[in-house]
PDB file of C-alpha atoms and ligand atoms in Angstrom:
ATOM      1  CA  UNK A 624      -4.490-102.679   2.935  1.00  0.00           C
ATOM      2  CA  UNK A 625      -2.182-105.654   2.239  1.00  0.00           C
ATOM      3  CA  UNK A 626       1.554-104.911   2.133  1.00  0.00           C
ATOM      4  CA  UNK A 627       2.624-105.073  -1.507  1.00  0.00           C
ATOM      5  CA  UNK A 628       6.346-105.104  -0.846  1.00  0.00           C
ATOM      6  CA  UNK A 629       8.782-102.245  -0.649  1.00  0.00           C
ATOM      7  CA  UNK A 630       8.839 -99.688  -3.454  1.00  0.00           C
ATOM      8  CA  UNK A 631      11.944 -97.539  -3.894  1.00  0.00           C
ATOM      9  CA  UNK A 632      11.256 -94.225  -5.596  1.00  0.00           C
ATOM     10  CA  UNK A 633      14.251 -92.128  -6.566  1.00  0.00           C
ATOM     11  CA  UNK A 634      13.838 -88.362  -6.600  1.00  0.00           C
ATOM     12  CA  UNK A 635      10.744 -88.528  -4.401  1.00  0.00           C
ATOM     13  CA  UNK A 636      11.108 -85.201  -2.602  1.00  0.00           C
ATOM     14  CA  UNK A 637       9.406 -83.220  -5.356  1.00  0.00           C
ATOM     15  CA  UNK A 638       7.527 -83.346  -8.641  1.00  0.00           C
ATOM     16  CA  UNK A 639       6.707 -86.649 -10.325  1.00  0.00           C
ATOM     17  CA  UNK A 640       8.575 -88.713  -7.712  1.00  0.00           C
ATOM     18  CA  UNK A 641       6.687 -87.168  -4.786  1.00  0.00           C
ATOM     19  CA  UNK A 642       3.331 -87.712  -6.510  1.00  0.00           C
ATOM     20  CA  UNK A 643       4.314 -91.317  -7.243  1.00  0.00           C
ATOM     21  CA  UNK A 644       5.383 -91.893  -3.629  1.00  0.00           C
ATOM     22  CA  UNK A 645       2.035 -90.683  -2.278  1.00  0.00           C
ATOM     23  CA  UNK A 646       0.118 -92.953  -4.668  1.00  0.00           C
ATOM     24  CA  UNK A 647       2.370 -95.988  -4.157  1.00  0.00           C
ATOM     25  CA  UNK A 648       1.959 -95.685  -0.390  1.00  0.00           C
ATOM     26  CA  UNK A 649      -1.804 -95.358  -0.780  1.00  0.00           C
ATOM     27  CA  UNK A 650      -1.743 -98.512  -2.938  1.00  0.00           C
ATOM     28  CA  UNK A 651      -0.139-100.456  -0.068  1.00  0.00           C
ATOM     29  CA  UNK A 652       3.606-100.246  -0.702  1.00  0.00           C
ATOM     30  CA  UNK A 653       5.996 -99.301   2.083  1.00  0.00           C
ATOM     31  CA  UNK A 654       7.995 -96.612   0.249  1.00  0.00           C
ATOM     32  CA  UNK A 655      11.601 -95.458   0.388  1.00  0.00           C
ATOM     33  CA  UNK A 656      11.734 -91.803  -0.637  1.00  0.00           C
ATOM     34  CA  UNK A 657      15.140 -91.002  -2.098  1.00  0.00           C
ATOM     35  CA  UNK A 658      16.322 -87.428  -2.588  1.00  0.00           C
ATOM     36  CA  UNK A 659      19.592 -85.633  -3.349  1.00  0.00           C
ATOM     37  CA  UNK A 660      19.702 -82.515  -1.184  1.00  0.00           C
ATOM     38  CA  UNK A 661      16.232 -81.275  -0.278  1.00  0.00           C
ATOM     39  CA  UNK A 662      15.751 -82.999   3.067  1.00  0.00           C
ATOM     40  CA  UNK A 663      12.827 -80.897   4.294  1.00  0.00           C
ATOM     41  CA  UNK A 664      10.817 -81.494   1.102  1.00  0.00           C
ATOM     42  CA  UNK A 665      11.373 -85.256   1.376  1.00  0.00           C
ATOM     43  CA  UNK A 666      10.400 -85.225   5.061  1.00  0.00           C
ATOM     44  CA  UNK A 667       7.212 -83.309   4.231  1.00  0.00           C
ATOM     45  CA  UNK A 668       6.165 -85.961   1.688  1.00  0.00           C
ATOM     46  CA  UNK A 669       6.936 -88.730   4.199  1.00  0.00           C
ATOM     47  CA  UNK A 670       4.906 -86.958   6.898  1.00  0.00           C
ATOM     48  CA  UNK A 671       1.904 -86.706   4.551  1.00  0.00           C
ATOM     49  CA  UNK A 672       2.173 -90.433   3.800  1.00  0.00           C
ATOM     50  CA  UNK A 673       2.431 -91.326   7.488  1.00  0.00           C
ATOM     51  CA  UNK A 674      -0.578 -89.114   8.291  1.00  0.00           C
ATOM     52  CA  UNK A 675      -2.568 -91.087   5.708  1.00  0.00           C
ATOM     53  CA  UNK A 676      -1.595 -94.400   7.334  1.00  0.00           C
ATOM     54  CA  UNK A 677       1.252 -95.344   4.980  1.00  0.00           C
ATOM     55  CA  UNK A 678       4.872 -96.338   5.699  1.00  0.00           C
ATOM     56  CA  UNK A 679       7.609 -94.087   4.362  1.00  0.00           C
ATOM     57  CA  UNK A 680      11.346 -93.861   4.911  1.00  0.00           C
ATOM     58  CA  UNK A 681      13.376 -90.895   3.723  1.00  0.00           C
ATOM     59  CA  UNK A 682      16.900 -91.540   2.440  1.00  0.00           C
ATOM     60  CA  UNK A 683      19.463 -89.148   0.980  1.00  0.00           C
ATOM     61  CA  UNK A 684      21.634 -90.591  -1.789  1.00  0.00           C
ATOM     62  CA  UNK A 685      23.175 -89.262  -4.975  1.00  0.00           C
ATOM     63  CA  UNK A 686      22.140 -92.023  -7.363  1.00  0.00           C
ATOM     64  CA  UNK A 687      25.273 -91.422  -9.427  1.00  0.00           C
ATOM     65  CA  UNK A 688      27.333 -92.811  -6.499  1.00  0.00           C
ATOM     66  CA  UNK A 689      27.527 -96.605  -6.549  1.00  0.00           C
ATOM     67  CA  UNK A 690      28.167 -97.091  -2.821  1.00  0.00           C
ATOM     68  CA  UNK A 691      25.353 -94.721  -1.919  1.00  0.00           C
ATOM     69  CA  UNK A 692      22.918 -96.664  -4.114  1.00  0.00           C
ATOM     70  CA  UNK A 693      23.927 -99.976  -2.565  1.00  0.00           C
ATOM     71  CA  UNK A 694      23.544 -98.548   0.950  1.00  0.00           C
ATOM     72  CA  UNK A 695      20.104 -97.184   0.067  1.00  0.00           C
ATOM     73  CA  UNK A 696      18.864-100.596  -1.081  1.00  0.00           C
ATOM     74  CA  UNK A 697      20.379-102.239   2.033  1.00  0.00           C
ATOM     75  CA  UNK A 698      18.478 -99.831   4.254  1.00  0.00           C
ATOM     76  CA  UNK A 699      15.205-100.260   2.362  1.00  0.00           C
ATOM     77  CA  UNK A 700      15.382-104.030   2.766  1.00  0.00           C
ATOM     78  CA  UNK A 701      16.409-103.852   6.420  1.00  0.00           C
ATOM     79  CA  UNK A 702      13.831-101.301   7.529  1.00  0.00           C
ATOM     80  CA  UNK A 703      10.896-101.811   5.149  1.00  0.00           C
ATOM     81  CA  UNK A 704      11.229-105.411   3.966  1.00  0.00           C
ATOM     82  CA  UNK A 705      11.747-107.177   0.620  1.00  0.00           C
ATOM     83  CA  UNK A 706      11.805-104.956  -2.447  1.00  0.00           C
ATOM     84  CA  UNK A 707       9.216-105.644  -5.138  1.00  0.00           C
ATOM     85  CA  UNK A 708       9.187-102.331  -7.013  1.00  0.00           C
ATOM     86  CA  UNK A 709      11.527 -99.604  -8.222  1.00  0.00           C
ATOM     87  CA  UNK A 710      10.562 -96.298  -9.799  1.00  0.00           C
ATOM     88  CA  UNK A 711      13.692 -94.971 -11.466  1.00  0.00           C
ATOM     89  CA  UNK A 712      12.561 -91.354 -11.452  1.00  0.00           C
ATOM     90  CA  UNK A 713      15.412 -89.089 -10.307  1.00  0.00           C
ATOM     91  CA  UNK A 714      16.836 -87.040 -13.130  1.00  0.00           C
ATOM     92  CA  UNK A 715      18.269 -83.664 -13.968  1.00  0.00           C
ATOM     93  CA  UNK A 716      17.625 -81.347 -16.881  1.00  0.00           C
ATOM     94  CA  UNK A 717      20.430 -79.300 -18.401  1.00  0.00           C
ATOM     95  CA  UNK A 718      20.125 -75.601 -19.294  1.00  0.00           C
ATOM     96  CA  UNK A 719      19.177 -74.889 -22.897  1.00  0.00           C
ATOM     97  CA  UNK A 720      22.181 -75.018 -25.221  1.00  0.00           C
ATOM     98  CA  UNK A 721      22.884 -75.686 -28.859  1.00  0.00           C
ATOM     99  CA  UNK A 722      25.049 -78.692 -29.703  1.00  0.00           C
ATOM    100  CA  UNK A 723      28.192 -76.614 -30.303  1.00  0.00           C
ATOM    101  CA  UNK A 724      28.000 -75.346 -26.708  1.00  0.00           C
ATOM    102  CA  UNK A 725      28.179 -78.782 -25.037  1.00  0.00           C
ATOM    103  CA  UNK A 726      31.238 -79.687 -22.990  1.00  0.00           C
ATOM    104  CA  UNK A 727      32.557 -82.764 -21.228  1.00  0.00           C
ATOM    105  CA  UNK A 728      31.803 -81.565 -17.691  1.00  0.00           C
ATOM    106  CA  UNK A 729      28.125 -80.996 -18.512  1.00  0.00           C
ATOM    107  CA  UNK A 730      27.808 -84.313 -20.357  1.00  0.00           C
ATOM    108  CA  UNK A 731      29.584 -86.216 -17.640  1.00  0.00           C
ATOM    109  CA  UNK A 732      27.325 -85.034 -14.763  1.00  0.00           C
ATOM    110  CA  UNK A 733      24.133 -85.372 -16.826  1.00  0.00           C
ATOM    111  CA  UNK A 734      24.932 -88.910 -17.952  1.00  0.00           C
ATOM    112  CA  UNK A 735      26.152 -89.851 -14.444  1.00  0.00           C
ATOM    113  CA  UNK A 736      22.789 -88.995 -12.891  1.00  0.00           C
ATOM    114  CA  UNK A 737      20.345 -89.791 -15.692  1.00  0.00           C
ATOM    115  CA  UNK A 738      22.029 -92.901 -17.104  1.00  0.00           C
ATOM    116  CA  UNK A 739      24.521 -94.362 -14.599  1.00  0.00           C
ATOM    117  CA  UNK A 740      22.238 -93.555 -11.648  1.00  0.00           C
ATOM    118  CA  UNK A 741      19.237 -95.270 -13.231  1.00  0.00           C
ATOM    119  CA  UNK A 742      21.367 -98.258 -14.276  1.00  0.00           C
ATOM    120  CA  UNK A 743      22.828 -98.667 -10.770  1.00  0.00           C
ATOM    121  CA  UNK A 744      19.383 -98.532  -9.140  1.00  0.00           C
ATOM    122  CA  UNK A 745      18.001-101.041 -11.647  1.00  0.00           C
ATOM    123  CA  UNK A 746      21.010-103.296 -11.050  1.00  0.00           C
ATOM    124  CA  UNK A 747      20.448-103.296  -7.309  1.00  0.00           C
ATOM    125  CA  UNK A 748      16.763-104.077  -7.849  1.00  0.00           C
ATOM    126  CA  UNK A 749      17.703-106.952 -10.169  1.00  0.00           C
ATOM    127  CA  UNK A 750      20.131-108.372  -7.612  1.00  0.00           C
ATOM    128  CA  UNK A 751      17.611-108.273  -4.782  1.00  0.00           C
ATOM    129  CA  UNK A 752      14.172-108.914  -6.286  1.00  0.00           C
ATOM    130  CA  UNK A 753      13.433-112.611  -6.438  1.00  0.00           C
ATOM    131  CA  UNK A 754      10.420-111.851  -8.650  1.00  0.00           C
ATOM    132  CA  UNK A 755       7.688-111.150  -9.304  1.00  0.00           C
ATOM    133  CA  UNK A 756       8.328-107.444  -9.306  1.00  0.00           C
ATOM    134  CA  UNK A 757       8.217-104.307 -11.421  1.00  0.00           C
ATOM    135  CA  UNK A 758      10.583-101.564 -12.482  1.00  0.00           C
ATOM    136  CA  UNK A 759       9.269 -98.358 -14.014  1.00  0.00           C
ATOM    137  CA  UNK A 760      11.791 -96.044 -15.620  1.00  0.00           C
ATOM    138  CA  UNK A 761      10.941 -92.386 -16.047  1.00  0.00           C
ATOM    139  CA  UNK A 762      12.142 -91.489 -19.517  1.00  0.00           C
ATOM    140  CA  UNK A 763      10.928 -88.479 -21.506  1.00  0.00           C
ATOM    141  CA  UNK A 764       9.269 -87.647 -24.804  1.00  0.00           C
ATOM    142  CA  UNK A 765      12.593 -85.886 -25.425  1.00  0.00           C
ATOM    143  CA  UNK A 766      14.052 -89.336 -26.197  1.00  0.00           C
ATOM    144  CA  UNK A 767      11.864 -89.425 -29.295  1.00  0.00           C
ATOM    145  CA  UNK A 768      11.716 -85.702 -30.141  1.00  0.00           C
ATOM    146  CA  UNK A 769      15.490 -85.165 -29.820  1.00  0.00           C
ATOM    147  CA  UNK A 770      15.207 -81.674 -28.238  1.00  0.00           C
ATOM    148  CA  UNK A 771      17.080 -79.672 -30.928  1.00  0.00           C
ATOM    149  CA  UNK A 772      18.396 -76.264 -29.801  1.00  0.00           C
ATOM    150  CA  UNK A 773      17.540 -77.112 -26.189  1.00  0.00           C
ATOM    151  CA  UNK A 774      19.227 -80.216 -24.808  1.00  0.00           C
ATOM    152  CA  UNK A 775      20.081 -83.035 -27.205  1.00  0.00           C
ATOM    153  CA  UNK A 776      22.280 -84.417 -24.419  1.00  0.00           C
ATOM    154  CA  UNK A 777      19.320 -84.740 -22.046  1.00  0.00           C
ATOM    155  CA  UNK A 778      17.229 -86.306 -24.831  1.00  0.00           C
ATOM    156  CA  UNK A 779      20.014 -88.817 -25.492  1.00  0.00           C
ATOM    157  CA  UNK A 780      20.246 -89.677 -21.789  1.00  0.00           C
ATOM    158  CA  UNK A 781      16.572 -90.639 -21.936  1.00  0.00           C
ATOM    159  CA  UNK A 782      17.188 -92.576 -25.158  1.00  0.00           C
ATOM    160  CA  UNK A 783      19.613 -94.695 -23.137  1.00  0.00           C
ATOM    161  CA  UNK A 784      16.880 -95.322 -20.578  1.00  0.00           C
ATOM    162  CA  UNK A 785      14.532 -96.466 -23.340  1.00  0.00           C
ATOM    163  CA  UNK A 786      17.117 -98.968 -24.620  1.00  0.00           C
ATOM    164  CA  UNK A 787      17.708-100.230 -21.087  1.00  0.00           C
ATOM    165  CA  UNK A 788      13.963-100.668 -20.625  1.00  0.00           C
ATOM    166  CA  UNK A 789      13.716-102.869 -23.720  1.00  0.00           C
ATOM    167  CA  UNK A 790      16.793-104.969 -22.998  1.00  0.00           C
ATOM    168  CA  UNK A 791      16.175-105.432 -19.301  1.00  0.00           C
ATOM    169  CA  UNK A 792      12.537-106.367 -19.835  1.00  0.00           C
ATOM    170  CA  UNK A 793      13.714-109.254 -22.014  1.00  0.00           C
ATOM    171  CA  UNK A 794      16.449-110.293 -19.590  1.00  0.00           C
ATOM    172  CA  UNK A 795      14.068-110.306 -16.620  1.00  0.00           C
ATOM    173  CA  UNK A 796      10.934-111.635 -18.307  1.00  0.00           C
ATOM    174  CA  UNK A 797      11.589-115.244 -17.250  1.00  0.00           C
ATOM    175  CA  UNK A 798      11.895-114.106 -13.616  1.00  0.00           C
ATOM    176  CA  UNK A 799       8.528-112.369 -13.667  1.00  0.00           C
ATOM    177  CA  UNK A 800      10.060-108.938 -13.213  1.00  0.00           C
ATOM    178  CA  UNK A 801       8.437-106.462 -15.564  1.00  0.00           C
ATOM    179  CA  UNK A 802      10.325-103.412 -16.845  1.00  0.00           C
ATOM    180  CA  UNK A 803       8.448-100.540 -18.451  1.00  0.00           C
ATOM    181  CA  UNK A 804       8.834 -96.795 -18.868  1.00  0.00           C
ATOM    182  CA  UNK A 805       6.740 -93.668 -18.950  1.00  0.00           C
ATOM    183  CA  UNK A 806       7.667 -90.845 -21.277  1.00  0.00           C
ATOM    184  CA  UNK A 807       6.312 -87.591 -19.842  1.00  0.00           C
ATOM    185  CA  UNK A 808       5.919 -84.556 -22.077  1.00  0.00           C
ATOM    186  CA  UNK A 809       5.760 -81.028 -20.703  1.00  0.00           C
ATOM    187  CA  UNK A 810       4.985 -81.445 -17.002  1.00  0.00           C
ATOM    188  CA  UNK A 811       4.536 -78.634 -14.482  1.00  0.00           C
ATOM    189  CA  UNK A 812       7.332 -79.262 -11.932  1.00  0.00           C
ATOM    190  CA  UNK A 813      10.380 -77.416 -10.592  1.00  0.00           C
ATOM    191  CA  UNK A 814      12.732 -79.160 -13.044  1.00  0.00           C
ATOM    192  CA  UNK A 815      12.426 -76.342 -15.581  1.00  0.00           C
ATOM    193  CA  UNK A 816      13.409 -73.660 -13.043  1.00  0.00           C
ATOM    194  CA  UNK A 817      16.246 -75.926 -11.847  1.00  0.00           C
ATOM    195  CA  UNK A 818      17.606 -75.840 -15.392  1.00  0.00           C
ATOM    196  CA  UNK A 819      17.397 -72.034 -15.346  1.00  0.00           C
ATOM    197  CA  UNK A 820      14.234 -71.689 -17.453  1.00  0.00           C
ATOM    198  CA  UNK A 821      11.218 -71.153 -15.188  1.00  0.00           C
ATOM    199  CA  UNK A 822       9.190 -69.792 -18.116  1.00  0.00           C
ATOM    200  CA  UNK A 823       9.687 -72.894 -20.289  1.00  0.00           C
ATOM    201  CA  UNK A 824       6.303 -74.523 -19.672  1.00  0.00           C
ATOM    202  CA  UNK A 825       4.331 -71.353 -20.433  1.00  0.00           C
ATOM    203  CA  UNK A 826       6.429 -70.747 -23.550  1.00  0.00           C
ATOM    204  CA  UNK A 827       6.120 -74.285 -24.931  1.00  0.00           C
ATOM    205  CA  UNK A 828       2.527 -75.097 -24.094  1.00  0.00           C
ATOM    206  CA  UNK A 829       1.188 -73.903 -27.477  1.00  0.00           C
ATOM    207  CA  UNK A 830       3.017 -76.846 -29.052  1.00  0.00           C
ATOM    208  CA  UNK A 831       1.054 -79.377 -27.027  1.00  0.00           C
ATOM    209  CA  UNK A 832      -1.981 -80.751 -28.923  1.00  0.00           C
ATOM    210  CA  UNK A 833      -4.013 -80.819 -25.702  1.00  0.00           C
ATOM    211  CA  UNK A 834      -3.045 -77.163 -25.158  1.00  0.00           C
ATOM    212  CA  UNK A 835      -1.881 -77.504 -21.560  1.00  0.00           C
ATOM    213  CA  UNK A 836       0.973 -78.845 -19.489  1.00  0.00           C
ATOM    214  CA  UNK A 837       0.543 -82.086 -17.564  1.00  0.00           C
ATOM    215  CA  UNK A 838       0.683 -82.538 -13.812  1.00  0.00           C
ATOM    216  CA  UNK A 839       2.981 -84.745 -11.764  1.00  0.00           C
ATOM    217  CA  UNK A 840      -0.094 -86.694 -10.645  1.00  0.00           C
ATOM    218  CA  UNK A 841      -1.055 -87.497 -14.240  1.00  0.00           C
ATOM    219  CA  UNK A 842       2.362 -89.072 -14.776  1.00  0.00           C
ATOM    220  CA  UNK A 843       2.234 -90.857 -11.415  1.00  0.00           C
ATOM    221  CA  UNK A 844      -1.090 -92.484 -12.327  1.00  0.00           C
ATOM    222  CA  UNK A 845       0.528 -94.142 -15.359  1.00  0.00           C
ATOM    223  CA  UNK A 846       3.485 -95.262 -13.230  1.00  0.00           C
ATOM    224  CA  UNK A 847       1.147 -96.771 -10.640  1.00  0.00           C
ATOM    225  CA  UNK A 848      -0.739 -98.679 -13.315  1.00  0.00           C
ATOM    226  CA  UNK A 849       2.530-100.122 -14.668  1.00  0.00           C
ATOM    227  CA  UNK A 850       3.487-101.174 -11.138  1.00  0.00           C
ATOM    228  CA  UNK A 851       0.123-102.757 -10.484  1.00  0.00           C
ATOM    229  CA  UNK A 852      -1.128-106.269 -11.036  1.00  0.00           C
ATOM    230  CA  UNK A 853      -3.475-104.881 -13.685  1.00  0.00           C
ATOM    231  CA  UNK A 854      -0.373-104.540 -15.879  1.00  0.00           C
ATOM    232  CA  UNK A 855       0.806-108.100 -15.142  1.00  0.00           C
ATOM    233  CA  UNK A 856       1.258-109.006 -18.843  1.00  0.00           C
ATOM    234  CA  UNK A 857       2.851-105.658 -19.781  1.00  0.00           C
ATOM    235  CA  UNK A 858       6.623-105.445 -20.102  1.00  0.00           C
ATOM    236  CA  UNK A 859       9.150-103.691 -22.330  1.00  0.00           C
ATOM    237  CA  UNK A 860       6.694-100.988 -23.236  1.00  0.00           C
ATOM    238  CA  UNK A 861       6.256 -97.225 -22.956  1.00  0.00           C
ATOM    239  CA  UNK A 862       3.395 -95.008 -21.930  1.00  0.00           C
ATOM    240  CA  UNK A 863       3.616 -91.479 -23.329  1.00  0.00           C
ATOM    241  CA  UNK A 864       1.998 -89.037 -20.903  1.00  0.00           C
ATOM    242  CA  UNK A 865       2.326 -85.955 -23.024  1.00  0.00           C
ATOM    243  CA  UNK A 866      -1.015 -84.567 -24.145  1.00  0.00           C
ATOM    244  CA  UNK A 867      -0.178 -85.743 -27.664  1.00  0.00           C
ATOM    245  CA  UNK A 868       3.190 -83.967 -27.952  1.00  0.00           C
TER     246      UNK A 868
HETATM  247  P1  LIG B 633      12.074 -82.277 -10.188  1.00  0.00           P
HETATM  248  O1  LIG B 633      10.783 -81.675  -9.772  1.00  0.00           O
HETATM  249  O2  LIG B 633      13.225 -81.398 -10.544  1.00  0.00           O
HETATM  250  O3  LIG B 633      12.539 -83.317  -9.054  1.00  0.00           O
HETATM  251  C1  LIG B 633      13.730 -84.019  -9.256  1.00  0.00           C
HETATM  252  C2  LIG B 633      13.889 -85.029  -8.145  1.00  0.00           C
HETATM  253  O4  LIG B 633      15.083 -85.779  -8.398  1.00  0.00           O
HETATM  254  C3  LIG B 633      14.071 -84.383  -6.782  1.00  0.00           C
HETATM  255  O5  LIG B 633      13.483 -85.227  -5.819  1.00  0.00           O
HETATM  256  C4  LIG B 633      15.585 -84.357  -6.618  1.00  0.00           C
HETATM  257  O6  LIG B 633      15.997 -84.353  -5.252  1.00  0.00           O
HETATM  258  C5  LIG B 633      15.948 -85.674  -7.271  1.00  0.00           C
HETATM  259  N1  LIG B 633      17.340 -85.740  -7.735  1.00  0.00           N
HETATM  260  C6  LIG B 633      17.987 -84.939  -8.592  1.00  0.00           C
HETATM  261  N2  LIG B 633      19.255 -85.361  -8.759  1.00  0.00           N
HETATM  262  C7  LIG B 633      19.405 -86.461  -7.992  1.00  0.00           C
HETATM  263  C8  LIG B 633      20.486 -87.321  -7.711  1.00  0.00           C
HETATM  264  N3  LIG B 633      21.688 -87.149  -8.268  1.00  0.00           N
HETATM  265  N4  LIG B 633      20.290 -88.340  -6.845  1.00  0.00           N
HETATM  266  C9  LIG B 633      19.081 -88.532  -6.255  1.00  0.00           C
HETATM  267  N5  LIG B 633      18.022 -87.741  -6.481  1.00  0.00           N
HETATM  268  C10 LIG B 633      18.187 -86.708  -7.336  1.00  0.00           C
HETATM  269  O7  LIG B 633      11.865 -83.238 -11.466  1.00  0.00           O
HETATM  270  P2  LIG B 633      10.554 -83.853 -12.183  1.00  0.00           P
HETATM  271  O8  LIG B 633      10.086 -82.868 -13.190  1.00  0.00           O
HETATM  272  O9  LIG B 633       9.616 -84.393 -11.189  1.00  0.00           O
HETATM  273  O10 LIG B 633      11.247 -85.027 -13.011  1.00  0.00           O
HETATM  274  C11 LIG B 633      11.267 -86.360 -12.577  1.00  0.00           C
HETATM  275  C12 LIG B 633      11.714 -87.214 -13.760  1.00  0.00           C
HETATM  276  O11 LIG B 633      10.828 -86.986 -14.858  1.00  0.00           O
HETATM  277  C13 LIG B 633      13.119 -86.885 -14.265  1.00  0.00           C
HETATM  278  O12 LIG B 633      13.775 -88.085 -14.628  1.00  0.00           O
HETATM  279  C14 LIG B 633      12.854 -86.048 -15.504  1.00  0.00           C
HETATM  280  O13 LIG B 633      13.902 -86.131 -16.444  1.00  0.00           O
HETATM  281  C15 LIG B 633      11.576 -86.688 -16.017  1.00  0.00           C
HETATM  282  N6  LIG B 633      10.786 -85.824 -16.903  1.00  0.00           N
HETATM  283  C16 LIG B 633      10.265 -84.649 -16.448  1.00  0.00           C
HETATM  284  C17 LIG B 633       9.535 -83.858 -17.329  1.00  0.00           C
HETATM  285  C18 LIG B 633       8.934 -82.532 -16.911  1.00  0.00           C
HETATM  286  O14 LIG B 633       8.476 -81.777 -17.801  1.00  0.00           O
HETATM  287  N7  LIG B 633       8.891 -82.195 -15.633  1.00  0.00           N
HETATM  288  C19 LIG B 633       9.336 -84.274 -18.652  1.00  0.00           C
HETATM  289  C20 LIG B 633       9.875 -85.484 -19.060  1.00  0.00           C
HETATM  290  C21 LIG B 633      10.592 -86.252 -18.176  1.00  0.00           C
HETATM  291  P3  LIG B 633      16.160 -82.943  -4.415  1.00  0.00           P
HETATM  292  O15 LIG B 633      14.777 -82.415  -4.196  1.00  0.00           O
HETATM  293  O16 LIG B 633      16.818 -83.367  -3.164  1.00  0.00           O
HETATM  294  O17 LIG B 633      16.976 -82.039  -5.268  1.00  0.00           O
END
């Protein structure tokens, strides 16, 4: 398979990012698998990719840290070659809370990872990609639904990602770098348990028109299409992967 250029995938140790990394490697991208703390999970994904004949590099970095993001992109270029794709996937979900319960510490960490982290990774991609290339941001249906009584702050962090997607797609259009986003709905991953609500998917699934949760692979397939040449005239747009929710 021809080398399609390096693809950096943030949050690739688990969930949607791991599924995306496997598919991007199978599609011919050398992949940098970023993670925050779960080294063994990231190594396991990289080992699977290597066993299937792909190239994968594991790299720990908190995407909220500017120097760590820069170092990650340096290493990807040095060890895997020129970057042509970024999947801005890493994100955190906050525990359920009503608006009156929000505080500055919670908002600050959430926005640092979900907004600043995604902006810094996109900025590094912009600085280094000559074009053509593709950025896919992982937003959420929460950006549109607003997540009342659960996490309006998380929803708003994804609203920021949607605005960035629109603006950056216009800024980079002339360079042939496409910027799109997926908006997953209720997806079966560990993010819900991480936010202290392991039963969330089972509880919410009755509100999904298709009457089931989605899988990480179903989101990854949309991401891969947006990265691919088949989407070469698609920029500044959103694919909702949400079973109609
Ligand atoms: P997940 O299973 O909880 O995995 C999160 C990934 O992000 C892990 O690889 C984690 O690394 C990494 N990560 C977390 N904080 C990070 C940081 N500061 N720096 C670098 N990496 C960090 O999550 P997921 O469900 O796959 O979600 C992926 C994306 O989809 C997120 O942006 C999320 O908001 C969005 N989304 C998810 C759903 C859903 O229902 N699951 C719905 C809509 C949108 P470690 O393993 O090292 O902790």
